[in-house]
Short mmCIF file of C-alpha atoms in Angstrom, two decimals:
data_model
loop_
_atom_site.label_atom_id
_atom_site.label_comp_id
_atom_site.label_asym_id
_atom_site.label_seq_id
_atom_site.Cartn_x
_atom_site.Cartn_y
_atom_site.Cartn_z
CA MET A 1161 -6.64 -1.60 28.53
CA SER A 1162 -10.66 -0.57 27.35
CA ASN A 1163 -13.40 -2.70 29.14
CA PRO A 1164 -15.23 -5.23 26.37
CA ASP A 1165 -18.20 -4.12 24.71
CA ASN A 1166 -19.28 -8.25 25.37
CA LEU A 1167 -19.31 -7.92 29.43
CA LYS A 1168 -21.63 -6.09 31.83
CA TYR A 1169 -19.86 -4.27 34.27
CA THR A 1170 -20.62 -3.26 38.06
CA ALA A 1171 -20.59 0.18 40.25
CA SER A 1172 -17.53 -1.82 42.81
CA HIS A 1173 -15.33 -3.23 39.56
CA GLU A 1174 -16.38 -6.45 39.05
CA TRP A 1175 -16.73 -7.00 35.26
CA VAL A 1176 -19.80 -10.22 34.53
CA LYS A 1177 -19.76 -12.10 31.60
CA THR A 1178 -22.61 -13.91 30.72
CA GLU A 1179 -22.16 -17.87 29.22
CA ASP A 1180 -24.48 -19.76 26.66
CA ASP A 1181 -25.64 -21.79 29.69
CA GLY A 1182 -26.95 -18.64 31.36
CA THR A 1183 -24.73 -18.66 34.02
CA ILE A 1184 -22.29 -15.71 35.04
CA THR A 1185 -18.44 -15.13 34.97
CA VAL A 1186 -17.27 -12.71 36.87
CA GLY A 1187 -13.62 -11.26 37.68
CA ILE A 1188 -12.51 -7.47 38.68
CA THR A 1189 -11.91 -5.11 36.24
CA ASP A 1190 -8.57 -3.85 34.27
CA HIS A 1191 -9.35 -0.47 36.47
CA ALA A 1192 -9.31 -2.32 39.54
CA GLN A 1193 -6.58 -3.86 39.39
CA GLU A 1194 -4.81 -1.20 38.18
CA LEU A 1195 -5.81 0.48 41.68
CA LEU A 1196 -5.22 -2.28 43.75
CA GLY A 1197 -1.62 -3.62 41.91
CA ASP A 1198 0.05 -6.45 42.61
CA MET A 1199 -1.78 -9.35 43.20
CA VAL A 1200 -1.10 -12.28 45.88
CA PHE A 1201 -3.62 -13.94 46.65
CA VAL A 1202 -7.12 -14.37 45.73
CA GLU A 1203 -10.02 -16.34 47.81
CA ALA A 1204 -12.74 -17.46 46.26
CA PRO A 1205 -15.95 -18.51 47.47
CA ASP A 1206 -16.88 -22.38 47.76
CA ALA A 1207 -19.55 -24.22 44.47
CA GLY A 1208 -22.93 -24.50 45.81
CA ARG A 1209 -22.89 -20.73 48.33
CA LYS A 1210 -25.60 -18.30 48.01
CA LEU A 1211 -25.26 -15.09 47.27
CA LYS A 1212 -27.28 -11.72 47.44
CA ALA A 1213 -26.35 -9.25 44.61
CA ARG A 1214 -23.54 -6.85 46.10
CA GLU A 1215 -22.55 -9.52 48.92
CA GLU A 1216 -18.73 -9.69 50.25
CA CYS A 1217 -18.14 -12.68 48.41
CA ALA A 1218 -14.51 -12.88 47.34
CA VAL A 1219 -11.17 -11.50 48.42
CA VAL A 1220 -7.83 -9.80 46.38
CA GLU A 1221 -5.17 -8.67 47.84
CA SER A 1222 -2.12 -7.13 46.36
CA VAL A 1223 1.21 -6.46 48.09
CA LYS A 1224 -0.93 -2.88 49.57
CA ALA A 1225 -4.38 -4.19 50.08
CA ALA A 1226 -7.18 -6.16 50.12
CA ALA A 1227 -10.12 -5.53 48.76
CA ASP A 1228 -13.65 -7.17 48.57
CA VAL A 1229 -14.93 -8.79 45.87
CA TYR A 1230 -18.87 -8.58 45.35
CA ALA A 1231 -21.94 -10.40 44.13
CA PRO A 1232 -23.15 -8.79 40.87
CA VAL A 1233 -26.17 -9.84 41.19
CA SER A 1234 -28.41 -12.84 43.87
CA GLY A 1235 -27.58 -16.30 42.49
CA THR A 1236 -25.61 -19.47 43.68
CA VAL A 1237 -21.88 -20.00 42.85
CA THR A 1238 -20.78 -22.54 40.10
CA ALA A 1239 -17.52 -22.67 40.10
CA ALA A 1240 -14.39 -20.63 41.34
CA ASN A 1241 -11.11 -20.24 39.42
CA SER A 1242 -8.71 -22.92 41.46
CA GLU A 1243 -5.98 -21.67 39.23
CA LEU A 1244 -5.83 -18.24 41.01
CA ASP A 1245 -4.18 -20.37 43.53
CA GLY A 1246 -0.88 -20.28 41.82
CA THR A 1247 -1.19 -17.54 39.69
CA PRO A 1248 -2.94 -14.68 41.30
CA GLU A 1249 -0.76 -12.22 38.63
CA ALA A 1250 -3.21 -13.72 36.08
CA ILE A 1251 -5.60 -10.88 37.17
CA ASN A 1252 -2.94 -7.82 36.23
CA SER A 1253 -1.88 -9.11 33.51
CA ASP A 1254 -5.58 -10.68 31.53
CA PRO A 1255 -7.94 -8.57 33.83
CA TYR A 1256 -10.40 -10.19 31.77
CA GLY A 1257 -9.33 -13.10 31.16
CA ALA A 1258 -8.33 -13.91 34.88
CA TRP A 1259 -12.47 -15.07 36.51
CA ILE A 1260 -12.28 -15.54 39.70
CA PHE A 1261 -16.02 -17.25 40.08
CA LYS A 1262 -19.19 -18.65 38.71
CA MET A 1263 -22.58 -18.15 39.20
CA LYS A 1264 -25.94 -19.35 38.35
CA PRO A 1265 -28.35 -15.60 38.44
CA ASP A 1266 -31.84 -16.37 40.25
CA ASN A 1267 -32.89 -13.97 37.78
CA ALA A 1268 -31.72 -13.36 34.14
CA ALA A 1269 -32.76 -10.02 34.37
CA ASP A 1270 -30.65 -8.71 36.54
CA VAL A 1271 -27.72 -8.74 34.77
CA ALA A 1272 -28.96 -7.14 31.77
CA ALA A 1273 -29.93 -4.56 34.08
CA LEU A 1274 -26.44 -3.67 34.76
CA LEU A 1275 -23.84 -1.42 33.27
CA ASP A 1276 -22.46 -1.76 30.13
CA ALA A 1277 -18.69 -0.89 28.90
CA ALA A 1278 -19.57 2.55 28.20
CA ALA A 1279 -21.27 3.55 31.15
CA TYR A 1280 -19.04 1.80 33.72
CA GLN A 1281 -16.26 3.87 31.91
CA ALA A 1282 -18.27 7.20 32.87
CA LEU A 1283 -17.96 5.70 35.99
CA VAL A 1284 -14.53 5.20 35.73
CA ASP A 1285 -13.53 8.41 34.95
CA SER A 1286 -16.24 10.58 37.10
CA GLU A 1287 -13.99 8.45 39.76
CA THR A 1288 -10.64 9.39 38.78
CA HIS A 1289 -11.71 13.32 37.26
CA MET B 1286 -8.71 20.33 49.81
CA THR B 1287 -5.56 20.63 51.10
CA THR B 1288 -2.06 20.79 48.19
CA LEU B 1289 -0.19 17.73 48.16
CA LYS B 1290 3.02 18.83 48.90
CA GLN B 1291 6.25 18.12 45.89
CA THR B 1292 9.14 17.43 46.00
CA PRO B 1293 11.52 18.94 43.27
CA LEU B 1294 11.61 15.06 41.10
CA ASN B 1295 7.26 15.30 41.47
CA ALA B 1296 7.75 16.25 37.14
CA ALA B 1297 10.05 13.46 37.00
CA HIS B 1298 8.37 10.81 38.56
CA ARG B 1299 5.50 11.58 36.73
CA ALA B 1300 7.15 11.97 33.27
CA MET B 1301 8.24 8.02 34.53
CA GLY B 1302 4.28 7.29 34.59
CA ALA B 1303 4.44 7.06 38.17
CA LYS B 1304 1.55 6.33 40.36
CA MET B 1305 1.40 9.15 42.79
CA VAL B 1306 -0.54 8.74 46.03
CA ASP B 1307 -1.07 11.09 49.14
CA PHE B 1308 1.93 10.07 51.77
CA GLY B 1309 1.43 11.90 54.66
CA GLY B 1310 0.58 15.38 52.53
CA TRP B 1311 3.38 14.10 50.13
CA ASP B 1312 2.57 13.92 46.59
CA MET B 1313 4.64 10.50 46.34
CA PRO B 1314 5.34 7.99 43.63
CA VAL B 1315 3.73 4.87 45.15
CA ASN B 1316 4.91 2.29 42.23
CA TYR B 1317 5.85 3.13 38.76
CA GLY B 1318 4.40 0.17 36.99
CA SER B 1319 5.33 -3.37 39.01
CA GLN B 1320 5.93 -3.00 43.30
CA ILE B 1321 7.35 -6.58 43.12
CA GLU B 1322 9.75 -5.90 39.89
CA GLU B 1323 10.49 -2.86 41.87
CA HIS B 1324 11.25 -4.72 44.57
CA HIS B 1325 13.64 -6.97 42.70
CA GLN B 1326 15.12 -4.85 41.03
CA VAL B 1327 16.73 -2.96 44.82
CA ARG B 1328 17.39 -6.75 45.60
CA ASN B 1329 19.36 -7.61 42.46
CA ASP B 1330 20.22 -4.46 40.56
CA ALA B 1331 20.11 -1.03 41.40
CA GLY B 1332 17.12 1.07 42.20
CA MET B 1333 16.20 4.59 43.16
CA PHE B 1334 14.08 6.03 45.37
CA ASP B 1335 12.91 9.55 45.98
CA VAL B 1336 12.77 10.20 50.03
CA SER B 1337 13.17 13.84 49.36
CA HIS B 1338 10.39 14.20 52.38
CA MET B 1339 11.91 13.53 54.73
CA ARG B 1340 14.07 16.10 56.91
CA VAL B 1341 17.55 16.96 57.02
CA VAL B 1342 18.19 18.91 60.76
CA ASP B 1343 21.46 20.54 61.79
CA VAL B 1344 22.72 20.59 65.26
CA LYS B 1345 25.68 23.20 65.63
CA GLY B 1346 27.55 24.84 68.18
CA ASP B 1347 29.82 24.26 71.30
CA GLY B 1348 28.64 21.08 72.95
CA ALA B 1349 26.07 19.38 70.37
CA ARG B 1350 27.70 16.13 71.26
CA ALA B 1351 26.23 16.91 75.27
CA PHE B 1352 23.23 17.88 73.94
CA LEU B 1353 22.53 14.66 71.88
CA ARG B 1354 23.96 12.71 74.74
CA TYR B 1355 21.22 13.70 76.76
CA LEU B 1356 18.55 13.96 73.54
CA LEU B 1357 18.75 10.80 71.84
CA ALA B 1358 17.99 7.17 73.23
CA ASN B 1359 21.41 5.67 71.58
CA ASN B 1360 24.48 6.77 72.98
CA VAL B 1361 26.13 9.70 70.50
CA ASP B 1362 30.31 8.56 72.23
CA LYS B 1363 30.38 5.95 70.00
CA LEU B 1364 30.54 8.21 67.17
CA THR B 1365 34.50 9.03 66.69
CA LEU B 1366 35.28 8.92 63.66
CA SER B 1367 33.88 12.09 60.97
CA GLY B 1368 30.80 10.96 59.10
CA LYS B 1369 30.26 8.18 60.89
CA ALA B 1370 26.18 7.24 61.49
CA LEU B 1371 24.25 5.77 64.36
CA TYR B 1372 20.51 4.70 64.58
CA SER B 1373 18.77 5.99 66.79
CA THR B 1374 15.37 6.89 68.94
CA MET B 1375 14.32 10.12 70.66
CA LEU B 1376 11.96 9.43 73.48
CA LEU B 1377 9.70 11.52 75.77
CA GLU B 1378 10.10 11.77 79.17
CA ASN B 1379 7.13 8.47 79.92
CA GLY B 1380 9.69 6.28 77.05
CA GLY B 1381 7.85 6.59 74.40
CA VAL B 1382 9.33 7.27 70.76
CA ILE B 1383 8.81 10.61 69.49
CA ASP B 1384 10.51 9.52 66.30
CA ASP B 1385 13.34 7.27 65.19
CA LEU B 1386 16.38 9.34 63.12
CA ILE B 1387 20.03 8.70 62.20
CA VAL B 1388 22.45 11.14 63.48
CA TYR B 1389 25.67 11.72 62.04
CA PHE B 1390 28.67 13.19 63.13
CA MET B 1391 31.06 15.65 61.31
CA ASP B 1392 32.86 17.25 63.98
CA GLU B 1393 32.40 18.54 67.06
CA THR B 1394 30.49 21.55 66.38
CA TRP B 1395 28.11 20.29 63.95
CA PHE B 1396 26.07 16.70 63.90
CA ARG B 1397 23.52 16.06 61.39
CA ILE B 1398 20.24 14.33 61.23
CA VAL B 1399 17.39 13.26 59.11
CA VAL B 1400 14.28 12.41 60.81
CA ASN B 1401 10.91 11.07 59.14
CA ALA B 1402 8.80 12.98 57.29
CA GLY B 1403 5.31 12.64 58.87
CA THR B 1404 7.38 14.07 61.99
CA ALA B 1405 9.61 16.37 61.22
CA ASP B 1406 7.46 19.11 62.37
CA LYS B 1407 7.26 17.62 65.73
CA ASP B 1408 10.39 16.49 65.91
CA ILE B 1409 12.05 19.84 65.62
CA ALA B 1410 9.53 21.46 67.60
CA TRP B 1411 10.94 19.26 70.49
CA MET B 1412 14.74 19.11 69.17
CA LYS B 1413 14.43 23.86 69.88
CA LYS B 1414 12.38 23.32 73.20
CA GLN B 1415 15.49 20.91 74.97
CA ALA B 1416 18.15 22.86 73.26
CA ALA B 1417 16.63 26.10 74.66
CA ILE B 1418 16.76 24.47 78.40
CA HIS B 1419 20.26 22.60 78.23
CA ALA B 1420 22.36 24.16 75.68
CA PRO B 1421 20.91 27.29 73.96
CA GLN B 1422 23.53 27.92 72.43
CA LEU B 1423 23.28 25.30 69.55
CA ILE B 1424 21.79 26.31 66.21
CA ILE B 1425 18.82 23.40 65.15
CA ALA B 1426 18.83 24.37 61.97
CA ASP B 1427 16.19 22.30 59.66
CA HIS B 1428 16.82 22.35 55.93
CA PRO B 1429 13.78 21.33 53.88
CA GLU B 1430 15.25 22.85 50.89
CA LEU B 1431 17.48 19.65 50.64
CA ALA B 1432 16.58 16.94 48.44
CA MET B 1433 17.32 13.43 49.52
CA ILE B 1434 17.95 10.09 46.82
CA ALA B 1435 18.05 6.97 47.85
CA VAL B 1436 20.28 4.46 45.64
CA GLN B 1437 20.11 0.74 46.67
CA GLY B 1438 21.17 -3.04 45.33
CA PRO B 1439 24.21 -4.28 44.89
CA HIS B 1440 25.27 -2.02 41.99
CA ALA B 1441 24.00 0.83 43.17
CA ARG B 1442 27.54 2.34 44.82
CA THR B 1443 28.54 1.24 41.01
CA LYS B 1444 26.14 3.20 39.05
CA VAL B 1445 26.57 6.15 41.72
CA TRP B 1446 30.47 6.64 40.55
CA GLU B 1447 29.32 6.67 37.04
CA ALA B 1448 26.28 8.79 37.08
CA LEU B 1449 28.11 10.98 39.68
CA PRO B 1450 31.99 12.38 38.42
CA GLY B 1451 34.22 12.71 41.48
CA SER B 1452 32.00 10.76 43.85
CA ARG B 1453 34.51 7.07 43.49
CA GLU B 1454 37.52 8.60 45.42
CA LEU B 1455 35.32 10.62 47.72
CA SER B 1456 32.55 7.70 48.68
CA GLU B 1457 34.32 3.98 47.53
CA HIS B 1458 36.41 3.94 50.77
CA LEU B 1459 33.30 5.00 52.84
CA ILE B 1460 32.30 2.18 55.24
CA PRO B 1461 28.72 1.03 56.05
CA PHE B 1462 26.74 3.76 57.71
CA SER B 1463 29.26 6.42 57.13
CA ALA B 1464 29.08 9.75 55.05
CA VAL B 1465 31.13 12.54 53.85
CA GLU B 1466 30.32 15.66 51.45
CA MET B 1467 30.98 16.64 48.59
CA GLY B 1468 30.64 20.21 47.88
CA ALA B 1469 27.18 20.93 48.62
CA MET B 1470 25.85 17.47 48.55
CA PHE B 1471 26.02 14.54 51.09
CA ILE B 1472 26.79 11.37 50.88
CA ALA B 1473 25.80 8.41 52.99
CA ARG B 1474 26.22 4.46 52.87
CA THR B 1475 23.15 3.98 54.41
CA GLY B 1476 19.64 2.53 53.87
CA TYR B 1477 16.77 1.41 53.94
CA THR B 1478 16.27 -1.96 52.16
CA GLY B 1479 18.84 -4.21 53.40
CA GLU B 1480 20.74 -3.84 50.97
CA ASP B 1481 24.31 -1.87 50.19
CA GLY B 1482 24.23 1.97 48.67
CA PHE B 1483 23.87 5.48 49.18
CA GLU B 1484 21.58 7.97 50.50
CA ILE B 1485 22.00 11.13 48.51
CA MET B 1486 21.42 14.75 50.27
CA LEU B 1487 21.32 17.45 47.67
CA PRO B 1488 20.56 20.70 46.93
CA ALA B 1489 16.86 20.61 45.48
CA LYS B 1490 17.53 22.01 41.87
CA ALA B 1491 20.18 19.59 41.37
CA ALA B 1492 17.60 16.66 41.88
CA PRO B 1493 16.32 16.38 39.13
CA MET B 1494 19.81 15.82 37.46
CA LEU B 1495 21.86 13.36 38.99
CA TRP B 1496 17.95 11.43 38.99
CA ALA B 1497 18.29 11.81 34.95
CA ALA B 1498 21.74 10.97 35.32
CA LEU B 1499 20.81 7.27 37.68
CA ALA B 1500 18.20 6.37 35.07
CA GLU B 1501 20.74 7.10 32.51
CA LYS B 1502 23.35 4.31 33.91
CA GLY B 1503 20.27 2.07 34.49
CA VAL B 1504 18.89 2.66 38.08
CA LYS B 1505 15.45 2.49 38.19
CA PRO B 1506 13.28 4.75 39.59
CA ILE B 1507 11.33 2.73 42.74
CA GLY B 1508 8.56 3.17 44.59
CA LEU B 1509 7.35 3.56 48.39
CA GLY B 1510 5.45 0.32 47.51
CA ALA B 1511 8.43 -1.30 47.28
CA ARG B 1512 9.94 0.38 50.36
CA ASP B 1513 7.49 -0.77 52.27
CA THR B 1514 8.06 -4.63 51.47
CA LEU B 1515 12.43 -4.25 51.41
CA ARG B 1516 12.12 -2.24 54.67
CA LEU B 1517 9.59 -4.86 56.14
CA GLU B 1518 12.03 -7.93 54.76
CA ALA B 1519 14.92 -6.43 56.05
CA GLY B 1520 13.84 -6.65 59.91
CA MET B 1521 14.16 -2.39 59.76
CA ASN B 1522 11.24 -0.27 61.86
CA LEU B 1523 8.56 1.93 60.39
CA TYR B 1524 7.78 4.66 63.07
CA GLY B 1525 4.04 5.13 63.09
CA HIS B 1526 3.15 1.48 62.75
CA ASP B 1527 6.10 -0.46 64.46
CA MET B 1528 5.89 2.37 67.26
CA ASP B 1529 5.18 5.30 68.25
CA GLU B 1530 4.83 8.05 70.98
CA SER B 1531 2.49 5.43 73.35
CA ILE B 1532 5.17 3.16 72.26
CA GLY B 1533 8.91 2.25 73.59
CA PRO B 1534 11.80 0.99 72.49
CA LEU B 1535 12.35 -1.89 74.16
CA GLU B 1536 8.85 -3.65 73.43
CA SER B 1537 9.77 -2.60 69.66
CA GLY B 1538 12.37 -5.06 68.53
CA LEU B 1539 14.96 -1.73 69.44
CA ALA B 1540 16.56 -2.55 72.78
CA TRP B 1541 19.65 -2.63 70.72
CA THR B 1542 19.61 0.90 69.71
CA VAL B 1543 18.94 1.92 73.67
CA ASP B 1544 22.16 2.17 75.82
CA LEU B 1545 21.03 1.73 79.47
CA LYS B 1546 24.47 0.66 80.48
CA SER B 1547 26.45 3.48 80.64
CA GLU B 1548 26.06 6.24 83.07
CA ARG B 1549 24.83 8.56 81.00
CA ASP B 1550 21.04 9.72 81.93
CA PHE B 1551 19.06 11.14 78.55
CA ILE B 1552 15.59 11.61 78.22
CA GLY B 1553 13.39 8.40 78.74
CA LYS B 1554 16.09 6.55 80.66
CA ALA B 1555 14.31 6.97 83.75
CA ALA B 1556 10.82 5.53 82.59
CA LEU B 1557 12.44 3.02 80.17
CA LEU B 1558 13.82 1.22 83.82
CA ALA B 1559 10.99 2.14 86.04
CA HIS B 1560 8.48 -0.57 83.42
CA PRO B 1561 10.82 -3.03 82.06
CA PRO B 1562 8.86 -4.20 78.80
CA THR B 1563 6.87 -6.60 78.81
CA ARG B 1564 5.85 -7.48 75.18
CA LYS B 1565 8.45 -7.70 72.67
CA LEU B 1566 8.72 -7.54 68.82
CA VAL B 1567 8.61 -10.98 66.52
CA GLY B 1568 8.95 -11.88 63.21
CA LEU B 1569 5.83 -13.55 61.66
CA LEU B 1570 5.64 -16.01 58.35
CA LEU B 1571 2.45 -17.14 57.58
CA LEU B 1572 2.34 -20.66 57.05
CA ASP B 1573 -1.70 -20.81 55.24
CA ARG B 1574 -2.56 -19.39 52.44
CA GLY B 1575 -2.91 -15.04 52.61
CA VAL B 1576 -1.18 -11.87 53.91
CA LEU B 1577 -0.73 -10.72 56.72
CA ARG B 1578 -1.50 -6.56 57.89
CA ASP B 1579 -1.22 -4.20 60.23
CA HIS B 1580 -3.32 -4.28 63.41
CA GLN B 1581 -4.14 -8.20 62.56
CA LYS B 1582 -4.80 -10.13 66.27
CA VAL B 1583 -2.14 -12.53 67.14
CA GLN B 1584 -3.19 -15.49 69.21
CA THR B 1585 -0.45 -17.10 71.50
CA THR B 1586 0.12 -19.44 74.08
CA HIS B 1587 1.57 -16.50 76.37
CA GLY B 1588 -1.72 -14.45 75.48
CA GLU B 1589 -2.66 -12.02 72.64
CA GLY B 1590 -0.54 -9.68 70.45
CA GLU B 1591 -0.92 -7.62 67.33
CA ILE B 1592 0.92 -7.13 64.18
CA THR B 1593 2.73 -4.19 63.78
CA SER B 1594 3.72 -4.56 59.55
CA GLY B 1595 2.00 -7.05 57.11
CA SER B 1596 2.78 -7.39 54.15
CA PHE B 1597 4.02 -10.10 50.99
CA SER B 1598 7.63 -10.49 51.15
CA PRO B 1599 8.29 -10.66 47.17
CA THR B 1600 11.78 -12.29 47.82
CA LEU B 1601 10.17 -15.21 49.87
CA GLU B 1602 6.88 -15.54 47.93
CA LYS B 1603 4.94 -15.65 51.60
CA SER B 1604 3.52 -13.15 54.05
CA ILE B 1605 5.60 -11.70 56.76
CA ALA B 1606 5.01 -9.65 59.28
CA LEU B 1607 6.30 -7.68 62.50
CA ALA B 1608 4.02 -8.51 65.23
CA ARG B 1609 4.12 -7.18 69.33
CA VAL B 1610 3.02 -10.41 71.52
CA PRO B 1611 3.88 -10.96 75.02
CA ASN B 1612 7.97 -11.31 76.35
CA GLY B 1613 6.43 -15.62 76.43
CA VAL B 1614 6.75 -15.91 72.94
CA GLN B 1615 9.84 -17.29 71.37
CA ILE B 1616 11.01 -18.41 68.27
CA GLY B 1617 9.13 -21.15 66.51
CA ASP B 1618 6.47 -20.98 68.08
CA SER B 1619 3.33 -21.70 66.17
CA VAL B 1620 0.40 -18.69 66.61
CA GLN B 1621 -2.72 -17.98 64.80
CA VAL B 1622 -3.51 -14.58 63.37
CA ALA B 1623 -7.61 -13.86 62.68
CA VAL B 1624 -7.17 -12.41 59.36
CA ARG B 1625 -11.51 -11.81 58.61
CA ASP B 1626 -13.07 -14.06 59.36
CA LYS B 1627 -10.13 -16.93 60.13
CA MET B 1628 -7.71 -17.97 62.00
CA LEU B 1629 -4.36 -18.64 60.02
CA ALA B 1630 -1.51 -20.71 61.01
CA ALA B 1631 1.64 -18.87 61.28
CA ARG B 1632 6.02 -19.66 62.94
CA VAL B 1633 7.31 -16.79 65.29
CA VAL B 1634 10.58 -16.42 63.30
CA LYS B 1635 13.74 -14.21 63.86
CA TYR B 1636 14.26 -11.08 61.14
CA PRO B 1637 15.27 -9.48 58.86
CA PHE B 1638 13.12 -11.79 57.02
CA ALA B 1639 16.00 -10.90 53.80
CA ARG B 1640 19.11 -9.09 53.44
CA ASN B 1641 21.85 -8.16 50.26
CA GLY B 1642 19.65 -10.31 47.86
CA LYS B 1643 18.98 -13.35 49.94
CA GLY B 1644 16.08 -14.69 52.25
CA LEU B 1645 16.99 -15.42 55.52
CA VAL B 1646 13.98 -17.37 56.53
#
């Protein structure tokens, strides 16, 4: 699966989508779900929580391991995807559809500074070779 | 960087799309796709595992039984019929577990032992050292050249018979936990999944052919990931997690494998008798959402314990664990497990958690 061009990415394997209202939607990349394997539990941050960039804020657990999810930028959580409570495997089947949380960034420029699809792919390639 | 050891099936795994990982120095398949699907495949049909990293050690010569009677915590005198197998631990003088193993009695001058991959060299050194003292006439023959394929699941034996001409006649009447030779192959009705099936030891060069023949009959390859959830559901200990050299078998849920009743002396017996266990291994079922993992602390009304193996049970669709807790803890007790910054509720349950295709909790 290729990484969609309309998203931004982090070195810690989150994808970030900027919505029309300026909030961002966050999930984990196809590469990350592939590494972790079958997802069985997701713990997302509560709405209203203030996050600093690169702060641990969610946990995804596969059968194999637990992995932290980091805030891509500083800001405030606006929503968590409660649907993942019952269907964590959606992260495996549709990594770019199964969002984990949404947040309002403190500074839109921080989002623009994240990796684009090509830069993220280069990072993945360097980690796997 | 050290080069990882490869089994004779390495190329076959890669061709089947396996995700390969470093497993104690071996390049092994952790899954070929969905680990949960592989798990269900074994519970409901048949799957095959490459366990060639495990080591076969033959004890040969006069007095083999007497030597093993002293070397192993379980009593090889329970083995009277040729081919019969026994699960045992091998202990240090202080009662700590060197390894757990299966010993097959073939005849009075030949017992076959299968030990864990990660401990094999240590095990063999220990066996040779003890043999030099107590039974120098014995030959401790290490067989790293043998491959091993486990075929497990309700349809496993039928699939093996279809894939391996001539095997049905020889192995059809094997009772559970026994083995038979078939030429250079060794077919054992044993496993590590809680399902029926065989473990087949065979020369390395024959392994890819059997693997391919099994695949042709619809047996799916299963990685080490599902192997771990299957054995945990089946309530089987994993060396290095549920017990090791610092823990005795009586505190590891393995009292049933230690023969303390007979007059027989064995290595570690005196230590086990001198230090009655104060802790025990129990099953945990997580009631809250989350996943139990190794080394998480368990709070009980009798004091603190620790998870030794924790994971997600695909059969129960809940998280389960084995945990070492104070002796006073009883089945049905409510306990709390520290998971990151939270205390999650769990219940102490009887294990195995699942066997023969069904959840038991």
